[in-house]
């Protein structure tokens, strides 16, 4: 316990803990959007997009988040421009963009002579490596995300329910859809810095799945508003537990947070069985 308290006197640890709590509260909100809008294919594309952005960042010695965010936004806006039917989550376009992103990342890493260790760092992020600018960007994105969901909850629910019905109510569906996929792209880019490209779902999707299971088991209803709130609470719990375990037992934070997310989901999944 003394060693844990001592660790929390270190600036990188405090900064990382604050970042994980903020991410845990905000990122699952985008996870709800991913699942409700059937954007699983786009999520995979964005995960490969951050690897491409990371390769460019390493090759040109540029800051990671701005580059990965730019790549993801470029991919999203390109698919928005090219896709006539967005109801399938950009399925075919996402698959093509995913393959091309990985091919470009491989070529860039090979030709730039980036070391294998630096390349592997793209897959395993760390909240301990965050700078004040990263924390500021995370806070700004989280505040905007929470405000957007809070102020537009009825509009979001209408878009989730049926886009044609939402249009008939005078809702600018295309605008809100664009805002939501843009937020998802930025969240995935930031999540890479915290958890790495392979474990982004630990704060994006797993808290939502765990929260949905919790609501079903407790018979609290499956309304989207409740799902937003429960997912955010689950994300905070996962982030705090995983981060503290990482500090206490000298574990990789990305792995411990992901493990905490998996354990929470399993507990709720089996807890509902009689």
PDB file of C-alpha atoms in Angstrom:
ATOM      1  CA  UNK A   1       0.000   0.000   0.000  1.00  0.00           C
ATOM      2  CA  UNK A   2       2.857   2.361   0.810  1.00  0.00           C
ATOM      3  CA  UNK A   3       4.421   1.678  -2.573  1.00  0.00           C
ATOM      4  CA  UNK A   4       1.081   2.411  -4.248  1.00  0.00           C
ATOM      5  CA  UNK A   5       0.768   5.728  -2.433  1.00  0.00           C
ATOM      6  CA  UNK A   6       4.363   6.550  -3.302  1.00  0.00           C
ATOM      7  CA  UNK A   7       3.728   5.792  -6.964  1.00  0.00           C
ATOM      8  CA  UNK A   8       0.853   8.274  -6.982  1.00  0.00           C
ATOM      9  CA  UNK A   9       3.248  11.041  -5.994  1.00  0.00           C
ATOM     10  CA  UNK A  10       4.875  10.725  -9.424  1.00  0.00           C
ATOM     11  CA  UNK A  11       3.599  13.082 -12.110  1.00  0.00           C
ATOM     12  CA  UNK A  12       3.376  10.487 -14.941  1.00  0.00           C
ATOM     13  CA  UNK A  13       1.336   8.160 -12.728  1.00  0.00           C
ATOM     14  CA  UNK A  14      -1.075  10.887 -11.607  1.00  0.00           C
ATOM     15  CA  UNK A  15      -1.415  12.177 -15.156  1.00  0.00           C
ATOM     16  CA  UNK A  16      -2.021   8.662 -16.453  1.00  0.00           C
ATOM     17  CA  UNK A  17      -4.628   7.928 -13.782  1.00  0.00           C
ATOM     18  CA  UNK A  18      -6.540  11.123 -14.515  1.00  0.00           C
ATOM     19  CA  UNK A  19      -6.404  10.351 -18.228  1.00  0.00           C
ATOM     20  CA  UNK A  20      -7.704   6.824 -17.720  1.00  0.00           C
ATOM     21  CA  UNK A  21     -10.621   8.037 -15.588  1.00  0.00           C
ATOM     22  CA  UNK A  22     -11.565  10.646 -18.188  1.00  0.00           C
ATOM     23  CA  UNK A  23     -11.265   8.116 -21.002  1.00  0.00           C
ATOM     24  CA  UNK A  24     -13.213   5.531 -19.029  1.00  0.00           C
ATOM     25  CA  UNK A  25     -16.091   7.944 -18.534  1.00  0.00           C
ATOM     26  CA  UNK A  26     -16.200   9.289 -22.092  1.00  0.00           C
ATOM     27  CA  UNK A  27     -14.989   6.642 -24.540  1.00  0.00           C
ATOM     28  CA  UNK A  28     -17.821   4.140 -23.893  1.00  0.00           C
ATOM     29  CA  UNK A  29     -20.270   6.796 -25.090  1.00  0.00           C
ATOM     30  CA  UNK A  30     -18.735   6.327 -28.518  1.00  0.00           C
ATOM     31  CA  UNK A  31     -18.928   2.582 -28.000  1.00  0.00           C
ATOM     32  CA  UNK A  32     -22.707   2.883 -27.729  1.00  0.00           C
ATOM     33  CA  UNK A  33     -22.695   4.755 -31.042  1.00  0.00           C
ATOM     34  CA  UNK A  34     -20.521   2.088 -32.664  1.00  0.00           C
ATOM     35  CA  UNK A  35     -22.875  -0.713 -31.661  1.00  0.00           C
ATOM     36  CA  UNK A  36     -26.171   1.105 -32.218  1.00  0.00           C
ATOM     37  CA  UNK A  37     -25.172   2.436 -35.646  1.00  0.00           C
ATOM     38  CA  UNK A  38     -23.653  -0.902 -36.682  1.00  0.00           C
ATOM     39  CA  UNK A  39     -20.213   0.633 -37.178  1.00  0.00           C
ATOM     40  CA  UNK A  40     -18.161  -2.439 -36.272  1.00  0.00           C
ATOM     41  CA  UNK A  41     -16.567  -2.552 -39.771  1.00  0.00           C
ATOM     42  CA  UNK A  42     -15.648   1.126 -39.501  1.00  0.00           C
ATOM     43  CA  UNK A  43     -14.139   0.490 -36.075  1.00  0.00           C
ATOM     44  CA  UNK A  44     -11.816  -2.121 -37.538  1.00  0.00           C
ATOM     45  CA  UNK A  45     -10.844   0.323 -40.269  1.00  0.00           C
ATOM     46  CA  UNK A  46     -10.029   3.006 -37.707  1.00  0.00           C
ATOM     47  CA  UNK A  47      -7.920   0.571 -35.680  1.00  0.00           C
ATOM     48  CA  UNK A  48      -5.853  -0.096 -38.799  1.00  0.00           C
ATOM     49  CA  UNK A  49      -5.852   3.614 -39.552  1.00  0.00           C
ATOM     50  CA  UNK A  50      -4.120   4.370 -36.257  1.00  0.00           C
ATOM     51  CA  UNK A  51      -1.421   1.840 -37.161  1.00  0.00           C
ATOM     52  CA  UNK A  52      -0.874   3.694 -40.446  1.00  0.00           C
ATOM     53  CA  UNK A  53      -0.838   7.002 -38.584  1.00  0.00           C
ATOM     54  CA  UNK A  54       1.602   5.554 -36.074  1.00  0.00           C
ATOM     55  CA  UNK A  55       3.901   4.388 -38.862  1.00  0.00           C
ATOM     56  CA  UNK A  56       3.874   7.866 -40.414  1.00  0.00           C
ATOM     57  CA  UNK A  57       4.515   9.404 -36.998  1.00  0.00           C
ATOM     58  CA  UNK A  58       7.519   7.151 -36.366  1.00  0.00           C
ATOM     59  CA  UNK A  59       8.956   7.597 -39.845  1.00  0.00           C
ATOM     60  CA  UNK A  60       8.738  11.401 -39.752  1.00  0.00           C
ATOM     61  CA  UNK A  61       9.320  11.834 -35.989  1.00  0.00           C
ATOM     62  CA  UNK A  62       5.979  13.595 -35.556  1.00  0.00           C
ATOM     63  CA  UNK A  63       3.642  13.614 -32.518  1.00  0.00           C
ATOM     64  CA  UNK A  64       1.511  10.474 -32.490  1.00  0.00           C
ATOM     65  CA  UNK A  65      -2.009  11.717 -31.739  1.00  0.00           C
ATOM     66  CA  UNK A  66      -2.255  14.535 -34.327  1.00  0.00           C
ATOM     67  CA  UNK A  67      -1.048  12.204 -37.072  1.00  0.00           C
ATOM     68  CA  UNK A  68      -3.300   9.273 -36.158  1.00  0.00           C
ATOM     69  CA  UNK A  69      -6.257  11.631 -35.748  1.00  0.00           C
ATOM     70  CA  UNK A  70      -5.592  13.157 -39.173  1.00  0.00           C
ATOM     71  CA  UNK A  71      -5.374   9.734 -40.825  1.00  0.00           C
ATOM     72  CA  UNK A  72      -8.592   8.526 -39.202  1.00  0.00           C
ATOM     73  CA  UNK A  73     -10.465  11.695 -40.107  1.00  0.00           C
ATOM     74  CA  UNK A  74      -9.231  11.403 -43.690  1.00  0.00           C
ATOM     75  CA  UNK A  75     -10.476   7.809 -43.887  1.00  0.00           C
ATOM     76  CA  UNK A  76     -13.855   8.682 -42.379  1.00  0.00           C
ATOM     77  CA  UNK A  77     -14.498  11.705 -44.591  1.00  0.00           C
ATOM     78  CA  UNK A  78     -13.348   9.773 -47.656  1.00  0.00           C
ATOM     79  CA  UNK A  79     -15.845   7.011 -46.940  1.00  0.00           C
ATOM     80  CA  UNK A  80     -18.583   9.528 -46.149  1.00  0.00           C
ATOM     81  CA  UNK A  81     -17.997  11.116 -49.538  1.00  0.00           C
ATOM     82  CA  UNK A  82     -17.893   7.820 -51.432  1.00  0.00           C
ATOM     83  CA  UNK A  83     -20.607   5.843 -49.630  1.00  0.00           C
ATOM     84  CA  UNK A  84     -24.176   6.259 -50.784  1.00  0.00           C
ATOM     85  CA  UNK A  85     -25.570   3.724 -48.322  1.00  0.00           C
ATOM     86  CA  UNK A  86     -24.219   4.313 -44.824  1.00  0.00           C
ATOM     87  CA  UNK A  87     -26.641   1.936 -43.134  1.00  0.00           C
ATOM     88  CA  UNK A  88     -24.130  -0.941 -43.258  1.00  0.00           C
ATOM     89  CA  UNK A  89     -21.403   0.994 -41.472  1.00  0.00           C
ATOM     90  CA  UNK A  90     -19.298   1.483 -44.613  1.00  0.00           C
ATOM     91  CA  UNK A  91     -18.778  -2.307 -44.744  1.00  0.00           C
ATOM     92  CA  UNK A  92     -17.154  -2.806 -48.190  1.00  0.00           C
ATOM     93  CA  UNK A  93     -15.331   0.528 -48.120  1.00  0.00           C
ATOM     94  CA  UNK A  94     -14.075  -0.120 -44.593  1.00  0.00           C
ATOM     95  CA  UNK A  95     -12.626  -3.475 -45.631  1.00  0.00           C
ATOM     96  CA  UNK A  96     -10.789  -1.924 -48.566  1.00  0.00           C
ATOM     97  CA  UNK A  97      -9.480   0.976 -46.482  1.00  0.00           C
ATOM     98  CA  UNK A  98      -8.343  -1.442 -43.775  1.00  0.00           C
ATOM     99  CA  UNK A  99      -6.253  -3.498 -46.211  1.00  0.00           C
ATOM    100  CA  UNK A 100      -4.771  -0.433 -47.905  1.00  0.00           C
ATOM    101  CA  UNK A 101      -3.935   1.157 -44.532  1.00  0.00           C
ATOM    102  CA  UNK A 102      -2.008  -1.904 -43.389  1.00  0.00           C
ATOM    103  CA  UNK A 103      -0.219  -2.167 -46.727  1.00  0.00           C
ATOM    104  CA  UNK A 104       0.862   1.472 -46.562  1.00  0.00           C
ATOM    105  CA  UNK A 105       1.931   1.099 -42.929  1.00  0.00           C
ATOM    106  CA  UNK A 106       4.050  -1.925 -43.823  1.00  0.00           C
ATOM    107  CA  UNK A 107       5.707  -0.099 -46.715  1.00  0.00           C
ATOM    108  CA  UNK A 108       6.413   3.003 -44.630  1.00  0.00           C
ATOM    109  CA  UNK A 109       7.914   0.993 -41.772  1.00  0.00           C
ATOM    110  CA  UNK A 110      10.034  -1.053 -44.179  1.00  0.00           C
ATOM    111  CA  UNK A 111      11.349   1.881 -46.209  1.00  0.00           C
ATOM    112  CA  UNK A 112      11.915   4.261 -43.297  1.00  0.00           C
ATOM    113  CA  UNK A 113      14.001   1.781 -41.321  1.00  0.00           C
ATOM    114  CA  UNK A 114      11.921   2.112 -38.150  1.00  0.00           C
ATOM    115  CA  UNK A 115      13.122  -0.376 -35.527  1.00  0.00           C
ATOM    116  CA  UNK A 116      11.036  -3.398 -34.578  1.00  0.00           C
ATOM    117  CA  UNK A 117      10.741  -2.205 -30.969  1.00  0.00           C
ATOM    118  CA  UNK A 118       9.296   1.140 -32.026  1.00  0.00           C
ATOM    119  CA  UNK A 119       6.889  -0.635 -34.345  1.00  0.00           C
ATOM    120  CA  UNK A 120       5.650  -2.880 -31.541  1.00  0.00           C
ATOM    121  CA  UNK A 121       5.024   0.213 -29.412  1.00  0.00           C
ATOM    122  CA  UNK A 122       2.194   1.041 -31.822  1.00  0.00           C
ATOM    123  CA  UNK A 123       0.356  -2.033 -30.584  1.00  0.00           C
ATOM    124  CA  UNK A 124       0.795  -1.408 -26.845  1.00  0.00           C
ATOM    125  CA  UNK A 125       0.101   2.110 -25.634  1.00  0.00           C
ATOM    126  CA  UNK A 126       0.744   3.446 -22.156  1.00  0.00           C
ATOM    127  CA  UNK A 127      -0.975   6.170 -20.123  1.00  0.00           C
ATOM    128  CA  UNK A 128       2.366   6.764 -18.381  1.00  0.00           C
ATOM    129  CA  UNK A 129       3.719   8.203 -21.636  1.00  0.00           C
ATOM    130  CA  UNK A 130       1.103  10.949 -21.881  1.00  0.00           C
ATOM    131  CA  UNK A 131       2.199  14.563 -21.940  1.00  0.00           C
ATOM    132  CA  UNK A 132       0.219  17.543 -20.680  1.00  0.00           C
ATOM    133  CA  UNK A 133      -0.815  18.316 -24.256  1.00  0.00           C
ATOM    134  CA  UNK A 134      -2.212  14.781 -24.625  1.00  0.00           C
ATOM    135  CA  UNK A 135      -4.170  15.165 -21.397  1.00  0.00           C
ATOM    136  CA  UNK A 136      -5.523  18.519 -22.570  1.00  0.00           C
ATOM    137  CA  UNK A 137      -6.622  17.022 -25.900  1.00  0.00           C
ATOM    138  CA  UNK A 138      -8.247  14.090 -24.112  1.00  0.00           C
ATOM    139  CA  UNK A 139     -10.095  16.392 -21.711  1.00  0.00           C
ATOM    140  CA  UNK A 140     -11.334  18.642 -24.510  1.00  0.00           C
ATOM    141  CA  UNK A 141     -12.571  15.677 -26.558  1.00  0.00           C
ATOM    142  CA  UNK A 142     -14.249  14.098 -23.523  1.00  0.00           C
ATOM    143  CA  UNK A 143     -16.032  17.330 -22.575  1.00  0.00           C
ATOM    144  CA  UNK A 144     -17.264  17.837 -26.138  1.00  0.00           C
ATOM    145  CA  UNK A 145     -18.417  14.218 -26.350  1.00  0.00           C
ATOM    146  CA  UNK A 146     -20.334  14.353 -23.067  1.00  0.00           C
ATOM    147  CA  UNK A 147     -21.919  17.692 -23.966  1.00  0.00           C
ATOM    148  CA  UNK A 148     -22.901  16.460 -27.422  1.00  0.00           C
ATOM    149  CA  UNK A 149     -24.606  13.359 -26.034  1.00  0.00           C
ATOM    150  CA  UNK A 150     -26.277  15.263 -23.185  1.00  0.00           C
ATOM    151  CA  UNK A 151     -27.604  18.133 -25.302  1.00  0.00           C
ATOM    152  CA  UNK A 152     -28.686  15.972 -28.240  1.00  0.00           C
ATOM    153  CA  UNK A 153     -29.866  12.813 -26.507  1.00  0.00           C
ATOM    154  CA  UNK A 154     -33.351  12.848 -28.068  1.00  0.00           C
ATOM    155  CA  UNK A 155     -31.929  13.471 -31.519  1.00  0.00           C
ATOM    156  CA  UNK A 156     -29.393  10.674 -31.043  1.00  0.00           C
ATOM    157  CA  UNK A 157     -32.136   8.288 -29.909  1.00  0.00           C
ATOM    158  CA  UNK A 158     -34.161   9.129 -33.017  1.00  0.00           C
ATOM    159  CA  UNK A 159     -31.172   8.494 -35.292  1.00  0.00           C
ATOM    160  CA  UNK A 160     -30.503   5.195 -33.511  1.00  0.00           C
ATOM    161  CA  UNK A 161     -34.138   4.129 -33.841  1.00  0.00           C
ATOM    162  CA  UNK A 162     -34.745   4.862 -37.516  1.00  0.00           C
ATOM    163  CA  UNK A 163     -32.986   7.394 -39.707  1.00  0.00           C
ATOM    164  CA  UNK A 164     -35.876   7.799 -42.123  1.00  0.00           C
ATOM    165  CA  UNK A 165     -38.262   8.522 -39.273  1.00  0.00           C
ATOM    166  CA  UNK A 166     -35.718  10.963 -37.845  1.00  0.00           C
ATOM    167  CA  UNK A 167     -35.552  12.763 -41.202  1.00  0.00           C
ATOM    168  CA  UNK A 168     -39.336  13.001 -41.303  1.00  0.00           C
ATOM    169  CA  UNK A 169     -39.165  14.759 -37.923  1.00  0.00           C
ATOM    170  CA  UNK A 170     -36.907  17.426 -39.406  1.00  0.00           C
ATOM    171  CA  UNK A 171     -33.680  16.120 -37.878  1.00  0.00           C
ATOM    172  CA  UNK A 172     -30.510  16.699 -39.863  1.00  0.00           C
ATOM    173  CA  UNK A 173     -29.510  13.037 -39.816  1.00  0.00           C
ATOM    174  CA  UNK A 174     -26.471  13.431 -42.067  1.00  0.00           C
ATOM    175  CA  UNK A 175     -25.010  16.140 -39.829  1.00  0.00           C
ATOM    176  CA  UNK A 176     -25.417  14.134 -36.631  1.00  0.00           C
ATOM    177  CA  UNK A 177     -24.169  10.960 -38.296  1.00  0.00           C
ATOM    178  CA  UNK A 178     -21.054  12.825 -39.445  1.00  0.00           C
ATOM    179  CA  UNK A 179     -20.493  14.259 -35.964  1.00  0.00           C
ATOM    180  CA  UNK A 180     -20.778  10.816 -34.387  1.00  0.00           C
ATOM    181  CA  UNK A 181     -18.399   9.040 -36.779  1.00  0.00           C
ATOM    182  CA  UNK A 182     -15.950  11.940 -36.415  1.00  0.00           C
ATOM    183  CA  UNK A 183     -16.028  11.597 -32.635  1.00  0.00           C
ATOM    184  CA  UNK A 184     -15.468   7.854 -32.953  1.00  0.00           C
ATOM    185  CA  UNK A 185     -12.460   8.460 -35.216  1.00  0.00           C
ATOM    186  CA  UNK A 186     -10.903  10.861 -32.700  1.00  0.00           C
ATOM    187  CA  UNK A 187     -11.615   8.577 -29.747  1.00  0.00           C
ATOM    188  CA  UNK A 188      -9.942   5.628 -31.472  1.00  0.00           C
ATOM    189  CA  UNK A 189      -6.900   7.792 -32.233  1.00  0.00           C
ATOM    190  CA  UNK A 190      -6.600   8.857 -28.594  1.00  0.00           C
ATOM    191  CA  UNK A 191      -7.294   5.364 -27.286  1.00  0.00           C
ATOM    192  CA  UNK A 192      -4.249   4.157 -29.203  1.00  0.00           C
ATOM    193  CA  UNK A 193      -2.018   6.419 -27.108  1.00  0.00           C
ATOM    194  CA  UNK A 194      -3.553   5.026 -23.921  1.00  0.00           C
ATOM    195  CA  UNK A 195      -3.950   1.327 -24.719  1.00  0.00           C
ATOM    196  CA  UNK A 196      -2.354   0.643 -28.089  1.00  0.00           C
ATOM    197  CA  UNK A 197      -3.936  -0.382 -31.370  1.00  0.00           C
ATOM    198  CA  UNK A 198      -4.807  -3.926 -30.302  1.00  0.00           C
ATOM    199  CA  UNK A 199      -6.658  -3.151 -27.061  1.00  0.00           C
ATOM    200  CA  UNK A 200      -8.775  -0.136 -28.018  1.00  0.00           C
ATOM    201  CA  UNK A 201     -11.993  -2.091 -27.456  1.00  0.00           C
ATOM    202  CA  UNK A 202     -11.202  -2.339 -23.736  1.00  0.00           C
ATOM    203  CA  UNK A 203     -12.575   1.191 -23.294  1.00  0.00           C
ATOM    204  CA  UNK A 204     -14.677   1.478 -26.438  1.00  0.00           C
ATOM    205  CA  UNK A 205     -16.870  -1.623 -26.665  1.00  0.00           C
ATOM    206  CA  UNK A 206     -16.384  -3.889 -23.636  1.00  0.00           C
ATOM    207  CA  UNK A 207     -17.800  -1.372 -21.108  1.00  0.00           C
ATOM    208  CA  UNK A 208     -20.921  -1.110 -23.266  1.00  0.00           C
ATOM    209  CA  UNK A 209     -21.321  -4.881 -23.479  1.00  0.00           C
ATOM    210  CA  UNK A 210     -20.781  -5.212 -19.725  1.00  0.00           C
ATOM    211  CA  UNK A 211     -23.256  -2.412 -19.001  1.00  0.00           C
ATOM    212  CA  UNK A 212     -25.870  -3.910 -21.321  1.00  0.00           C
ATOM    213  CA  UNK A 213     -25.498  -7.243 -19.590  1.00  0.00           C
ATOM    214  CA  UNK A 214     -25.745  -5.594 -16.164  1.00  0.00           C
ATOM    215  CA  UNK A 215     -28.952  -3.783 -17.110  1.00  0.00           C
ATOM    216  CA  UNK A 216     -30.435  -6.997 -18.481  1.00  0.00           C
ATOM    217  CA  UNK A 217     -29.499  -9.035 -15.400  1.00  0.00           C
ATOM    218  CA  UNK A 218     -30.796  -6.411 -12.986  1.00  0.00           C
ATOM    219  CA  UNK A 219     -33.909  -5.899 -15.112  1.00  0.00           C
ATOM    220  CA  UNK A 220     -33.266  -2.162 -15.187  1.00  0.00           C
ATOM    221  CA  UNK A 221     -34.478  -1.826 -18.752  1.00  0.00           C
ATOM    222  CA  UNK A 222     -32.496  -1.583 -21.953  1.00  0.00           C
ATOM    223  CA  UNK A 223     -33.104   2.050 -22.856  1.00  0.00           C
ATOM    224  CA  UNK A 224     -30.281   3.801 -24.658  1.00  0.00           C
ATOM    225  CA  UNK A 225     -30.123   6.613 -22.105  1.00  0.00           C
ATOM    226  CA  UNK A 226     -29.572   4.094 -19.315  1.00  0.00           C
ATOM    227  CA  UNK A 227     -27.021   2.319 -21.506  1.00  0.00           C
ATOM    228  CA  UNK A 228     -25.051   5.546 -21.973  1.00  0.00           C
ATOM    229  CA  UNK A 229     -24.948   6.129 -18.206  1.00  0.00           C
ATOM    230  CA  UNK A 230     -24.174   2.529 -17.252  1.00  0.00           C
ATOM    231  CA  UNK A 231     -21.482   2.245 -19.936  1.00  0.00           C
ATOM    232  CA  UNK A 232     -19.768   5.365 -18.641  1.00  0.00           C
ATOM    233  CA  UNK A 233     -19.878   4.040 -15.072  1.00  0.00           C
ATOM    234  CA  UNK A 234     -18.487   0.688 -16.209  1.00  0.00           C
ATOM    235  CA  UNK A 235     -15.713   2.457 -18.101  1.00  0.00           C
ATOM    236  CA  UNK A 236     -14.653   4.406 -15.004  1.00  0.00           C
ATOM    237  CA  UNK A 237     -14.646   1.230 -12.903  1.00  0.00           C
ATOM    238  CA  UNK A 238     -12.615  -0.668 -15.502  1.00  0.00           C
ATOM    239  CA  UNK A 239     -10.112   2.157 -15.927  1.00  0.00           C
ATOM    240  CA  UNK A 240      -9.587   2.676 -12.199  1.00  0.00           C
ATOM    241  CA  UNK A 241      -9.285  -1.028 -11.383  1.00  0.00           C
ATOM    242  CA  UNK A 242      -6.998  -1.799 -14.309  1.00  0.00           C
ATOM    243  CA  UNK A 243      -4.727   1.171 -13.685  1.00  0.00           C
ATOM    244  CA  UNK A 244      -4.367   0.496  -9.950  1.00  0.00           C
ATOM    245  CA  UNK A 245      -3.563  -3.159 -10.663  1.00  0.00           C
ATOM    246  CA  UNK A 246      -0.916  -2.052 -13.149  1.00  0.00           C
ATOM    247  CA  UNK A 247       0.732   0.237 -10.606  1.00  0.00           C
ATOM    248  CA  UNK A 248       0.518  -2.249  -7.734  1.00  0.00           C
ATOM    249  CA  UNK A 249       1.905  -5.260  -9.582  1.00  0.00           C
ATOM    250  CA  UNK A 250       4.079  -3.552 -12.206  1.00  0.00           C
ATOM    251  CA  UNK A 251       1.904  -4.679 -15.120  1.00  0.00           C
ATOM    252  CA  UNK A 252       1.395  -3.108 -18.555  1.00  0.00           C
ATOM    253  CA  UNK A 253      -1.575  -0.728 -18.055  1.00  0.00           C
ATOM    254  CA  UNK A 254      -3.122  -1.625 -21.404  1.00  0.00           C
ATOM    255  CA  UNK A 255      -3.162  -5.322 -20.505  1.00  0.00           C
ATOM    256  CA  UNK A 256      -4.483  -4.837 -16.966  1.00  0.00           C
ATOM    257  CA  UNK A 257      -7.248  -2.471 -18.115  1.00  0.00           C
ATOM    258  CA  UNK A 258      -8.253  -4.904 -20.863  1.00  0.00           C
ATOM    259  CA  UNK A 259      -8.233  -7.776 -18.374  1.00  0.00           C
ATOM    260  CA  UNK A 260     -10.417  -5.778 -15.980  1.00  0.00           C
ATOM    261  CA  UNK A 261     -12.868  -5.121 -18.821  1.00  0.00           C
ATOM    262  CA  UNK A 262     -13.013  -8.789 -19.723  1.00  0.00           C
ATOM    263  CA  UNK A 263     -13.467  -9.905 -16.118  1.00  0.00           C
ATOM    264  CA  UNK A 264     -16.281  -7.401 -15.540  1.00  0.00           C
ATOM    265  CA  UNK A 265     -18.116  -8.602 -18.631  1.00  0.00           C
ATOM    266  CA  UNK A 266     -17.697 -12.264 -17.634  1.00  0.00           C
ATOM    267  CA  UNK A 267     -18.964 -11.557 -14.109  1.00  0.00           C
ATOM    268  CA  UNK A 268     -22.123  -9.935 -15.450  1.00  0.00           C
ATOM    269  CA  UNK A 269     -22.554 -12.619 -18.116  1.00  0.00           C
ATOM    270  CA  UNK A 270     -22.370 -15.518 -15.674  1.00  0.00           C
ATOM    271  CA  UNK A 271     -24.066 -13.599 -12.884  1.00  0.00           C
ATOM    272  CA  UNK A 272     -27.274 -13.518 -14.887  1.00  0.00           C
ATOM    273  CA  UNK A 273     -27.458 -17.288 -15.295  1.00  0.00           C
ATOM    274  CA  UNK A 274     -29.593 -19.248 -12.923  1.00  0.00           C
TER     275      UNK A 274
END
